[in-house]
Each structure stands twice: as C-alpha cells, then as structure tokens.
Tab-separated table of C-alpha atoms and ligand atoms in Angstrom:
chain	number	residue	atom	x	y	z
A	1	UNK	CA	-19.306	-21.355	3.530
A	2	UNK	CA	-17.194	-21.830	6.622
A	3	UNK	CA	-15.762	-18.620	8.057
A	4	UNK	CA	-12.012	-18.578	7.577
A	5	UNK	CA	-11.710	-22.300	6.944
A	6	UNK	CA	-12.564	-23.190	3.371
A	7	UNK	CA	-10.766	-26.307	2.194
A	8	UNK	CA	-8.506	-26.203	-0.836
A	9	UNK	CA	-11.067	-28.248	-2.747
A	10	UNK	CA	-13.876	-25.888	-1.861
A	11	UNK	CA	-11.823	-22.876	-2.893
A	12	UNK	CA	-10.532	-24.186	-6.176
A	13	UNK	CA	-13.428	-26.389	-7.230
A	14	UNK	CA	-15.445	-24.585	-9.862
A	15	UNK	CA	-17.675	-27.534	-10.741
A	16	UNK	CA	-21.287	-26.534	-10.472
A	17	UNK	CA	-20.591	-22.814	-10.203
A	18	UNK	CA	-23.273	-20.658	-11.776
A	19	UNK	CA	-22.242	-18.880	-14.928
A	20	UNK	CA	-21.409	-15.224	-14.343
A	21	UNK	CA	-20.218	-15.802	-10.800
A	22	UNK	CA	-16.700	-15.931	-9.426
A	23	UNK	CA	-14.728	-17.240	-6.518
A	24	UNK	CA	-13.720	-14.650	-3.904
A	25	UNK	CA	-12.891	-14.113	-0.250
A	26	UNK	CA	-15.336	-11.608	1.220
A	27	UNK	CA	-16.380	-10.117	4.527
A	28	UNK	CA	-20.050	-9.536	5.370
A	29	UNK	CA	-19.301	-7.588	8.541
A	30	UNK	CA	-16.230	-6.054	10.147
A	31	UNK	CA	-14.291	-8.073	12.695
A	32	UNK	CA	-11.420	-10.466	13.319
A	33	UNK	CA	-10.171	-13.184	10.969
A	34	UNK	CA	-13.344	-15.253	11.441
A	35	UNK	CA	-15.318	-12.814	9.259
A	36	UNK	CA	-13.355	-13.853	6.157
A	37	UNK	CA	-15.588	-16.100	4.036
A	38	UNK	CA	-14.889	-17.915	0.805
A	39	UNK	CA	-17.701	-17.953	-1.733
A	40	UNK	CA	-18.244	-18.822	-5.375
A	41	UNK	CA	-21.336	-16.653	-5.617
A	42	UNK	CA	-19.952	-13.187	-6.267
A	43	UNK	CA	-21.150	-11.773	-9.603
A	44	UNK	CA	-18.253	-11.213	-12.000
A	45	UNK	CA	-17.888	-7.418	-12.344
A	46	UNK	CA	-19.149	-5.927	-15.601
A	47	UNK	CA	-17.453	-3.490	-17.941
A	48	UNK	CA	-19.856	-0.552	-17.662
A	49	UNK	CA	-17.583	2.378	-18.396
A	50	UNK	CA	-15.610	2.931	-21.593
A	51	UNK	CA	-12.312	3.110	-19.642
A	52	UNK	CA	-12.862	-0.071	-17.598
A	53	UNK	CA	-10.463	-2.994	-17.743
A	54	UNK	CA	-11.311	-6.456	-16.450
A	55	UNK	CA	-8.373	-8.466	-15.111
A	56	UNK	CA	-8.247	-12.179	-14.339
A	57	UNK	CA	-6.284	-12.206	-11.095
A	58	UNK	CA	-3.242	-14.438	-10.901
A	59	UNK	CA	-1.788	-13.094	-7.652
A	60	UNK	CA	-2.773	-10.526	-5.021
A	61	UNK	CA	-0.883	-9.155	-2.073
A	62	UNK	CA	-1.905	-8.005	1.380
A	63	UNK	CA	-1.074	-4.699	3.038
A	64	UNK	CA	-1.540	-3.620	6.671
A	65	UNK	CA	-4.559	-1.668	5.388
A	66	UNK	CA	-6.340	-4.951	4.526
A	67	UNK	CA	-6.099	-6.111	8.131
A	68	UNK	CA	-7.325	-2.709	9.342
A	69	UNK	CA	-10.160	-2.592	6.783
A	70	UNK	CA	-11.269	-6.083	7.804
A	71	UNK	CA	-11.828	-4.595	11.255
A	72	UNK	CA	-13.722	-1.581	9.901
A	73	UNK	CA	-10.938	0.993	9.668
A	74	UNK	CA	-11.763	3.798	7.253
A	75	UNK	CA	-15.268	2.439	6.719
A	76	UNK	CA	-17.068	5.798	6.807
A	77	UNK	CA	-14.882	7.646	4.328
A	78	UNK	CA	-14.291	4.686	2.003
A	79	UNK	CA	-18.018	4.042	1.809
A	80	UNK	CA	-18.646	7.660	0.877
A	81	UNK	CA	-16.012	7.343	-1.874
A	82	UNK	CA	-17.578	4.066	-3.114
A	83	UNK	CA	-21.124	5.275	-3.272
A	84	UNK	CA	-22.076	8.712	-1.926
A	85	UNK	CA	-25.786	7.888	-2.167
A	86	UNK	CA	-25.715	4.900	0.185
A	87	UNK	CA	-23.478	6.323	2.893
A	88	UNK	CA	-26.349	6.265	5.424
A	89	UNK	CA	-27.094	2.600	4.707
A	90	UNK	CA	-25.272	0.565	7.347
A	91	UNK	CA	-24.556	-2.532	5.247
A	92	UNK	CA	-24.307	-1.421	1.637
A	93	UNK	CA	-20.591	-2.130	1.233
A	94	UNK	CA	-20.978	-5.871	1.927
A	95	UNK	CA	-19.970	-8.380	0.710
A	96	UNK	CA	-16.637	-6.548	0.629
A	97	UNK	CA	-13.571	-7.995	-1.136
A	98	UNK	CA	-10.167	-7.045	0.317
A	99	UNK	CA	-6.711	-7.267	-1.382
A	100	UNK	CA	-4.903	-4.169	-2.639
A	101	UNK	CA	-2.539	-5.440	-5.359
A	102	UNK	CA	-3.083	-7.454	-8.493
A	103	UNK	CA	-0.958	-9.132	-11.108
A	104	UNK	CA	-2.925	-10.886	-13.832
A	105	UNK	CA	-4.165	-10.940	-17.404
A	106	UNK	CA	-6.569	-8.550	-19.153
A	107	UNK	CA	-9.726	-10.372	-20.253
A	108	UNK	CA	-11.940	-7.493	-21.385
A	109	UNK	CA	-11.710	-3.737	-22.040
A	110	UNK	CA	-14.115	-0.804	-22.411
A	111	UNK	CA	-14.357	0.720	-25.886
A	112	UNK	CA	-12.092	3.723	-25.138
A	113	UNK	CA	-9.219	1.690	-23.696
A	114	UNK	CA	-6.220	2.167	-25.975
A	115	UNK	CA	-3.157	0.926	-24.059
A	116	UNK	CA	-4.356	-2.586	-23.218
A	117	UNK	CA	-5.935	-5.506	-25.040
A	118	UNK	CA	-7.175	-8.889	-23.823
A	119	UNK	CA	-4.244	-11.201	-23.154
A	120	UNK	CA	-1.920	-8.446	-21.841
A	121	UNK	CA	-0.133	-9.254	-18.582
A	122	UNK	CA	-0.711	-6.352	-16.190
A	123	UNK	CA	-0.182	-5.209	-12.621
A	124	UNK	CA	-2.008	-2.582	-10.571
A	125	UNK	CA	-2.761	-1.271	-7.127
A	126	UNK	CA	-6.435	-1.601	-6.244
A	127	UNK	CA	-7.759	1.493	-4.462
A	128	UNK	CA	-9.297	0.831	-1.032
A	129	UNK	CA	-12.661	2.196	-2.197
A	130	UNK	CA	-12.881	-0.485	-4.905
A	131	UNK	CA	-13.630	-4.195	-4.662
A	132	UNK	CA	-10.283	-5.881	-4.003
A	133	UNK	CA	-8.145	-8.495	-5.679
A	134	UNK	CA	-8.802	-11.536	-3.447
A	135	UNK	CA	-11.100	-12.745	-6.215
A	136	UNK	CA	-10.938	-14.356	-9.633
A	137	UNK	CA	-11.561	-11.043	-11.382
A	138	UNK	CA	-11.062	-7.384	-10.555
A	139	UNK	CA	-12.278	-4.369	-12.521
A	140	UNK	CA	-10.136	-1.224	-12.725
A	141	UNK	CA	-9.865	1.820	-14.976
A	142	UNK	CA	-7.184	2.209	-17.631
A	143	UNK	CA	-5.361	4.930	-15.647
A	144	UNK	CA	-4.782	2.535	-12.732
A	145	UNK	CA	-3.293	-0.314	-14.754
A	146	UNK	CA	0.199	-0.896	-16.153
A	147	UNK	CA	1.985	-3.602	-18.103
A	148	UNK	CA	3.638	-6.001	-15.686
A	149	UNK	CA	7.465	-6.253	-15.685
A	150	UNK	CA	8.447	-9.074	-18.028
A	151	UNK	CA	11.134	-10.418	-15.704
A	152	UNK	CA	8.783	-11.060	-12.765
A	153	UNK	CA	6.376	-13.875	-12.065
A	154	UNK	CA	2.812	-12.846	-11.159
A	155	UNK	CA	3.534	-13.604	-7.497
A	156	UNK	CA	6.585	-11.336	-7.526
A	157	UNK	CA	4.771	-8.617	-9.453
A	158	UNK	CA	1.836	-8.600	-7.021
A	159	UNK	CA	4.191	-7.570	-4.212
A	160	UNK	CA	4.926	-4.133	-5.652
A	161	UNK	CA	2.080	-1.881	-6.953
A	162	UNK	CA	0.435	-0.636	-3.724
A	163	UNK	CA	3.707	0.082	-1.914
A	164	UNK	CA	5.104	1.636	-5.106
A	165	UNK	CA	2.119	3.964	-5.601
A	166	UNK	CA	2.187	4.972	-1.925
A	167	UNK	CA	5.961	5.545	-1.974
A	168	UNK	CA	5.653	7.708	-5.063
A	169	UNK	CA	2.901	9.806	-3.554
A	170	UNK	CA	4.852	10.197	-0.288
A	171	UNK	CA	8.323	10.808	-1.713
A	172	UNK	CA	7.450	12.864	-4.784
A	173	UNK	CA	4.167	14.668	-4.053
A	174	UNK	CA	4.733	15.195	-0.322
A	175	UNK	CA	8.527	14.877	-0.071
A	176	UNK	CA	9.327	16.953	-3.163
A	177	UNK	CA	11.857	14.411	-4.466
A	178	UNK	CA	12.302	13.315	-8.078
A	179	UNK	CA	14.793	11.269	-10.048
A	180	UNK	CA	16.876	14.294	-11.006
A	181	UNK	CA	17.053	15.838	-7.531
A	182	UNK	CA	17.869	12.622	-5.632
A	183	UNK	CA	21.656	12.398	-6.206
A	184	UNK	CA	22.187	15.321	-3.797
A	185	UNK	CA	19.705	14.168	-1.181
A	186	UNK	CA	20.000	12.341	2.116
A	187	UNK	CA	16.868	10.415	3.087
A	188	UNK	CA	15.972	8.616	6.316
A	189	UNK	CA	13.358	5.832	6.145
A	190	UNK	CA	11.958	4.587	9.458
A	191	UNK	CA	10.555	1.052	9.298
A	192	UNK	CA	12.865	0.145	6.412
A	193	UNK	CA	12.215	-3.614	6.539
A	194	UNK	CA	8.474	-3.652	5.726
A	195	UNK	CA	6.569	-3.410	2.451
A	196	UNK	CA	6.906	0.356	1.980
A	197	UNK	CA	10.429	0.507	3.396
A	198	UNK	CA	11.930	-2.184	1.166
A	199	UNK	CA	10.375	-0.581	-1.919
A	200	UNK	CA	11.066	3.105	-1.093
A	201	UNK	CA	14.675	2.264	-0.255
A	202	UNK	CA	15.232	0.634	-3.650
A	203	UNK	CA	13.494	3.438	-5.557
A	204	UNK	CA	15.594	6.095	-3.819
A	205	UNK	CA	18.794	4.141	-4.476
A	206	UNK	CA	17.810	3.708	-8.139
A	207	UNK	CA	17.360	7.505	-8.272
A	208	UNK	CA	20.780	8.059	-6.647
A	209	UNK	CA	19.885	9.260	-3.130
A	210	UNK	CA	21.876	8.464	0.020
A	211	UNK	CA	19.549	6.332	2.174
A	212	UNK	CA	19.632	5.549	5.888
A	213	UNK	CA	17.041	3.164	7.334
A	214	UNK	CA	15.953	2.166	10.812
A	215	UNK	CA	14.970	-1.457	11.382
A	216	UNK	CA	15.454	-4.382	13.772
A	217	UNK	CA	18.909	-5.936	13.983
A	218	UNK	CA	17.806	-9.108	12.185
A	219	UNK	CA	16.672	-7.102	9.143
A	220	UNK	CA	20.036	-5.428	8.584
A	221	UNK	CA	21.176	-8.014	6.004
A	222	UNK	CA	17.938	-7.566	4.037
A	223	UNK	CA	18.088	-3.771	3.826
A	224	UNK	CA	21.824	-3.675	3.161
A	225	UNK	CA	21.251	-6.162	0.334
A	226	UNK	CA	18.668	-3.751	-1.097
A	227	UNK	CA	21.186	-0.910	-1.069
A	228	UNK	CA	20.853	0.899	2.295
A	229	UNK	CA	23.893	3.110	2.915
A	230	UNK	CA	23.456	3.291	6.693
A	231	UNK	CA	21.386	1.048	8.936
A	232	UNK	CA	20.315	1.925	12.471
A	233	UNK	CA	19.038	-0.839	14.757
A	234	UNK	CA	16.130	0.713	16.651
A	235	UNK	CA	16.125	-2.182	19.125
A	236	UNK	CA	19.697	-1.414	20.228
A	237	UNK	CA	18.854	1.737	22.198
A	238	UNK	CA	17.927	5.370	21.648
A	239	UNK	CA	17.748	5.902	17.876
A	240	UNK	CA	18.266	9.664	17.999
A	241	UNK	CA	21.443	9.181	20.083
A	242	UNK	CA	22.720	6.578	17.619
A	243	UNK	CA	22.248	9.106	14.823
A	244	UNK	CA	23.405	12.339	16.421
A	245	UNK	CA	26.828	12.201	14.737
A	246	UNK	CA	25.285	11.711	11.281
A	247	UNK	CA	24.930	14.488	8.724
A	248	UNK	CA	21.354	15.805	8.750
A	249	UNK	CA	18.688	14.675	6.263
A	250	UNK	CA	16.702	16.345	3.471
A	251	UNK	CA	13.689	14.039	3.821
A	252	UNK	CA	12.389	11.664	6.484
A	253	UNK	CA	9.860	9.052	5.338
A	254	UNK	CA	8.166	7.779	8.493
A	255	UNK	CA	6.516	4.346	8.255
A	256	UNK	CA	6.369	3.820	12.003
A	257	UNK	CA	4.482	6.742	13.581
A	258	UNK	CA	4.063	6.838	17.367
A	259	UNK	CA	6.699	9.051	18.938
A	260	UNK	CA	8.945	9.024	15.833
A	261	UNK	CA	8.167	12.684	15.137
A	262	UNK	CA	9.494	13.685	18.554
A	263	UNK	CA	13.067	12.624	17.752
A	264	UNK	CA	13.250	12.411	13.946
A	265	UNK	CA	12.233	16.015	13.260
A	266	UNK	CA	15.545	17.195	14.780
A	267	UNK	CA	17.483	15.072	12.285
A	268	UNK	CA	16.334	17.214	9.333
A	269	UNK	CA	18.370	20.115	7.920
A	270	UNK	CA	16.771	23.289	9.289
A	271	UNK	CA	15.662	26.139	7.013
A	272	UNK	CA	16.651	24.388	3.810
A	273	UNK	CA	13.348	23.029	2.515
A	274	UNK	CA	13.661	19.674	4.313
A	275	UNK	CA	10.475	17.601	4.646
A	276	UNK	CA	9.107	15.212	7.238
A	277	UNK	CA	6.571	12.894	5.568
A	278	UNK	CA	4.630	10.406	7.636
A	279	UNK	CA	2.418	7.640	6.266
A	280	UNK	CA	0.961	6.971	9.699
A	281	UNK	CA	-1.800	9.558	9.942
A	282	UNK	CA	-4.937	9.811	12.113
A	283	UNK	CA	-7.124	10.800	9.142
A	284	UNK	CA	-9.274	7.665	8.668
A	285	UNK	CA	-9.285	6.951	12.400
A	286	UNK	CA	-10.735	10.424	12.949
A	287	UNK	CA	-13.479	10.071	10.318
A	288	UNK	CA	-14.403	6.672	11.805
A	289	UNK	CA	-14.594	7.901	15.379
A	290	UNK	CA	-15.907	11.466	14.919
A	291	UNK	CA	-17.897	11.238	11.713
A	292	UNK	CA	-16.989	12.501	8.268
A	293	UNK	CA	-17.271	16.226	8.851
A	294	UNK	CA	-15.829	16.506	12.355
A	295	UNK	CA	-13.179	13.877	11.614
A	296	UNK	CA	-11.981	15.645	8.468
A	297	UNK	CA	-12.007	19.013	10.231
A	298	UNK	CA	-10.111	17.625	13.204
A	299	UNK	CA	-7.527	15.944	10.964
A	300	UNK	CA	-7.090	19.187	9.030
A	301	UNK	CA	-6.532	21.157	12.241
A	302	UNK	CA	-4.050	18.561	13.543
A	303	UNK	CA	-2.085	18.668	10.297
A	304	UNK	CA	-2.112	22.461	10.218
A	305	UNK	CA	-0.913	22.830	13.789
A	306	UNK	CA	1.849	20.208	13.386
A	307	UNK	CA	2.968	21.826	10.144
A	308	UNK	CA	3.089	25.266	11.767
A	309	UNK	CA	4.940	23.977	14.820
A	310	UNK	CA	7.525	22.077	12.736
A	311	UNK	CA	8.172	25.101	10.587
A	312	UNK	CA	8.527	27.536	13.470
A	313	UNK	CA	10.556	25.229	15.781
A	314	UNK	CA	12.627	23.217	13.306
A	315	UNK	CA	12.456	25.096	10.008
A	316	UNK	CA	11.110	21.986	8.232
A	317	UNK	CA	7.939	21.135	6.320
A	318	UNK	CA	5.624	18.549	7.915
A	319	UNK	CA	3.401	16.510	5.586
A	320	UNK	CA	1.101	13.493	5.522
A	321	UNK	CA	1.563	10.930	2.755
A	322	UNK	CA	-1.272	8.901	1.244
A	323	UNK	CA	-1.667	6.155	-1.312
A	324	UNK	CA	-2.782	7.446	-4.716
A	325	UNK	CA	-3.477	5.317	-7.832
A	326	UNK	CA	-1.001	5.896	-10.652
A	327	UNK	CA	-0.690	3.453	-13.575
A	328	UNK	CA	1.784	5.621	-15.553
A	329	UNK	CA	4.150	5.648	-12.559
A	330	UNK	CA	3.963	1.839	-12.460
A	331	UNK	CA	5.184	1.906	-16.088
A	332	UNK	CA	8.327	3.678	-14.844
A	333	UNK	CA	8.738	1.141	-12.057
A	334	UNK	CA	8.290	-1.687	-14.556
A	335	UNK	CA	11.334	-0.411	-16.444
A	336	UNK	CA	13.420	-0.174	-13.251
A	337	UNK	CA	12.379	-3.716	-12.301
A	338	UNK	CA	13.242	-5.130	-15.733
A	339	UNK	CA	16.596	-3.320	-15.530
A	340	UNK	CA	17.277	-5.161	-12.245
A	341	UNK	CA	17.270	-1.942	-10.189
A	342	UNK	CA	14.235	-2.848	-8.064
A	343	UNK	CA	13.741	-6.372	-6.735
A	344	UNK	CA	10.490	-7.858	-5.450
A	345	UNK	CA	10.700	-8.736	-1.752
A	346	UNK	CA	8.245	-11.591	-1.201
A	347	UNK	CA	8.493	-12.825	2.361
A	348	UNK	CA	5.579	-15.261	2.327
A	349	UNK	CA	3.291	-16.806	-0.273
A	350	UNK	CA	-0.079	-18.428	0.446
A	351	UNK	CA	-2.452	-20.382	-1.827
A	352	UNK	CA	-5.955	-18.967	-2.370
A	353	UNK	CA	-7.341	-21.562	0.041
A	354	UNK	CA	-5.294	-19.981	2.861
A	355	UNK	CA	-6.301	-16.313	2.767
A	356	UNK	CA	-7.138	-16.306	6.514
A	357	UNK	CA	-3.642	-17.667	7.234
A	358	UNK	CA	-2.176	-14.879	5.100
A	359	UNK	CA	-4.095	-12.295	7.148
A	360	UNK	CA	-2.890	-13.999	10.322
A	361	UNK	CA	0.715	-13.763	9.120
A	362	UNK	CA	0.329	-10.042	8.463
A	363	UNK	CA	-1.266	-9.465	11.854
A	364	UNK	CA	1.796	-10.900	13.595
A	365	UNK	CA	3.770	-7.842	12.382
A	366	UNK	CA	7.558	-7.868	11.828
A	367	UNK	CA	7.129	-7.934	8.042
A	368	UNK	CA	10.247	-8.414	5.940
A	369	UNK	CA	8.815	-7.320	2.609
A	370	UNK	CA	5.447	-8.559	1.367
A	371	UNK	CA	2.886	-11.326	1.844
A	372	UNK	CA	1.378	-12.552	-1.434
A	373	UNK	CA	-1.637	-14.759	-2.238
A	374	UNK	CA	-1.543	-16.937	-5.370
A	375	UNK	CA	-5.108	-16.689	-6.622
A	376	UNK	CA	-5.086	-18.807	-9.798
B	401	NDP	P1	4.710	-3.381	7.145
B	401	NDP	O1	3.897	-4.011	8.213
B	401	NDP	O2	4.972	-4.117	5.900
B	401	NDP	O3	6.159	-2.961	7.743
B	401	NDP	C1	6.373	-2.320	8.951
B	401	NDP	C2	7.862	-2.567	9.283
B	401	NDP	O4	8.287	-1.682	10.332
B	401	NDP	C3	8.169	-3.978	9.758
B	401	NDP	O5	9.248	-4.481	9.014
B	401	NDP	C4	8.549	-3.805	11.239
B	401	NDP	O6	9.492	-4.836	11.599
B	401	NDP	C5	9.147	-2.410	11.232
B	401	NDP	N1	9.089	-1.689	12.507
B	401	NDP	C6	8.163	-1.783	13.482
B	401	NDP	N2	8.442	-0.902	14.468
B	401	NDP	C7	9.556	-0.226	14.090
B	401	NDP	C8	10.305	0.823	14.679
B	401	NDP	N3	9.976	1.376	15.854
B	401	NDP	N4	11.384	1.270	13.999
B	401	NDP	C9	11.750	0.754	12.800
B	401	NDP	N5	11.065	-0.258	12.196
B	401	NDP	C10	9.970	-0.722	12.842
B	401	NDP	O7	4.006	-1.989	6.812
B	401	NDP	P2	4.111	-1.138	5.454
B	401	NDP	O8	5.531	-0.930	5.155
B	401	NDP	O9	3.248	-1.709	4.404
B	401	NDP	O10	3.441	0.229	5.908
B	401	NDP	C11	4.103	1.067	6.856
B	401	NDP	C12	3.074	1.975	7.502
B	401	NDP	O11	2.544	2.859	6.525
B	401	NDP	C13	1.888	1.234	8.109
B	401	NDP	O12	1.532	1.866	9.331
B	401	NDP	C14	0.786	1.437	7.080
B	401	NDP	O13	-0.492	1.382	7.665
B	401	NDP	C15	1.121	2.827	6.577
B	401	NDP	N6	0.613	3.069	5.225
B	401	NDP	C16	-0.084	4.212	5.015
B	401	NDP	C17	-0.573	4.502	3.767
B	401	NDP	C18	-1.304	5.782	3.545
B	401	NDP	O14	-1.971	5.942	2.495
B	401	NDP	N7	-1.205	6.739	4.476
B	401	NDP	C19	-0.422	3.563	2.639
B	401	NDP	C20	0.388	2.409	2.952
B	401	NDP	C21	0.872	2.183	4.222
B	401	NDP	P3	9.904	-5.135	13.138
B	401	NDP	O15	8.682	-4.943	13.986
B	401	NDP	O16	10.365	-6.559	13.152
B	401	NDP	O17	11.010	-4.178	13.460
C-alpha cells in the first residue's frame, strides 16, 4: 500500500478482502506523515476477555497525541503498558493503529458485559496503549464505553470522548472541582479554543463556574458562543498585564505549557486551596529520552519541586493532569449533551481515504475544536 496516499477506492473497496481482516490506517515505524499506511490486512480483534466489547467504528477523531505518537512520543512507556513482556523488543508494537476517539455500533460482547448489547450506539475514548480507532473495528472493555448521546451524529459524537475524559481527570481529580462546588468558583483556561479548551469551558459552564479563557483574537466569537464569561486575547500583548485587574482564580487549567506557569501562577488566590493544573507535562518525553526508570524518577522530582515551590511562594497547589479512561463519566456527559448544555465543536471532517490529510491539518496547529475522520 502507498504510504499516505491510498485512493478512496483502495480505502473503501472491500472486494477480495480476506475474511477476518479489516481495513485500517497503521504505522510500521515512527516518523512523519509518510509512515501512515492504509491496509486491509489487519486481523479483526477478538473478544478474549469476558468484559470486552467490539465496536464497528463509524467515526474517529484525532488529538495532538496522535501526531506525537506517530513520531514516537511516549513509545517506551506505552509499550510497557501494552505488553510488559515485549518491552525490550524494538518492533513489537507495529503495525500500530492511531486514533483516540470512537463513535460506532456494538457488534459483539464478552459474556460478562451487562450494560451493552450488539446494535447499541456507543462512544468511547481509546486509551493510547490500545490499538486505535482509525480502523473498521476497535475492541475496548465495558468500563471504557458509554451509550452515545442520541442527539448527535457519529461524527459529532467522535469529537468529544478523549477531551471529555482528559478534562474530567484534570478538573475533578487534579483540580478538585465538581458539579456542586463549581457555582462559587472562578476558573481560567489557557488555550480555550482547542479540543480540550472548548470542551472544558462548556463543562464548567454547565456546572455553573465563572470561566475566563485565553485564545487568539479570531477565536473570541467561538469561545463566547460556548459560554466564556471573559476572553483574553493572548496575541494582543502581555496576558498577565491584561488580567491584573481581574479577581483572582480558584483553578487554572493550562493547555498551553511553555512559560504559562511563570505568569499564571500569580493569578491564583493564595492560601485558599487554589490549584494550578497543567496538561502539558514532560512525563512521556522524559521516559522516552532517559528510559523508563530514570525518566519516571526525573518527572517525579520535577513535579515534587514545582509543587513545593508553588506552595511556598504562591500558596497554591501545583498538579499535572492526565487522560484517564472513564465510561461512566461519559454517561454523565451524554446527558449534558442531550440536554443541549454541551455542543460538539467539529472544525474539520475528513473521509477515511484522507487520514494523512487529517493528520496534516492537525499538525498545522491553531485548532478551533476537533478534527474528525468518518470511517464508515
Ligand atoms: P489543540 O491543538 O486542540 O488546541 C490547542 C489550542 O491552543 C489551539 O486552539 C491554539 O490556537 C491555542 N493556543 C496556542 N498557543 C496559545 C497560547 N499561547 N495561548 C492561548 N491559546 C493558545 O490541543 P488540545 O486542546 O487537544 O490539547 C491541549 C494540550 O493538552 C496539548 O498540548 C495536548 O498535548 C495536551 N494534552 C495532554 C493530555 C494529558 O494526558 N496530559 C491529554 C490531552 C491533551 P492558536 O494557536 O490559533 O491560538
């Protein structure tokens, strides 16, 4: 198959495909977009655990992590999580399927699955240590899966699960927020116009928080339309100066990283339990560059020293946020979506024949919501 250039006919044509095999976009090595390869020779995953669920994929979405994983980011740790016994084998993870969200239909279930039956329309975030959703079928466990919102198409639904699960983990587990505590809270989201930002903003508004976001000037209409109370244009000059007259915040959710910590930490209420949560962490970069043990140790020391410094200097808690699978939480989000409180933000949609173009779009940056691939 041609790297990154399969024709629509080649991608969709199933004539002559061997039984038991499926169509998928895979990589056989890490690299740039050219490593993406379409094939019809990937074995359909098998139900081999009693809690497994097999989903026929209708739509998948891409996250910045897919672009990074294509280039090898996180390879060491993710491989250990996939299969601890083959971690020394340099090629065991290939062919690797990317794609971190799925909306589709259940086609088969393990014998202990109680909440789903074949024919159910479902959505889920696919963990980075599992084979992804840029394929005809994906296999997940019951805990990871949720019934899709009835009011959304598959394409719309595929734009939400990974950013929703990450936002939950960051805002609730690391940020200490919950639906009941939000009405009294002021939250700042940096990078409010991307996948995480547009979702986290809507969730916090649905829970009653006051939300300020930073974004580019041309994204102001988008984030205001999603409910942002205050919008700060980071391209218009020093962000901290633009915000110095504002009341201080209870939580900062940082989607940007870089030097954000240097100025945003001072915007939190001191000595009142305020939290700075960043999603941009050096954890996987460290394990890639230093090895699993040294990388984990180094990341732990970095986190500890930043946390200590933030507490002593600013009186705030410093935390790292990470994606975590959570089907039951997606059930809650499904209700908010069907109640019209959270909207899907699909910026671009690509057919399955154009997965490399979808990756290219994501690599350009400046996301305004999500990029989705219609798989079937
Ligand atoms: P996206 O690429 O969808 O969005 C990033 C957004 O930030 C874009 O809209 C971009 O628009 C905007 N932006 C860029 N620079 C700035 C800036 N200085 N100030 C304000 N806005 C800015 O990414 P996601 O929302 O999906 O993810 C956000 C980050 O979180 C990524 O770094 C991702 O890798 C990380 N992440 C980490 C996870 C974890 O488990 N730790 C899980 C998921 C995501 P523009 O450039 O036009 O302003």
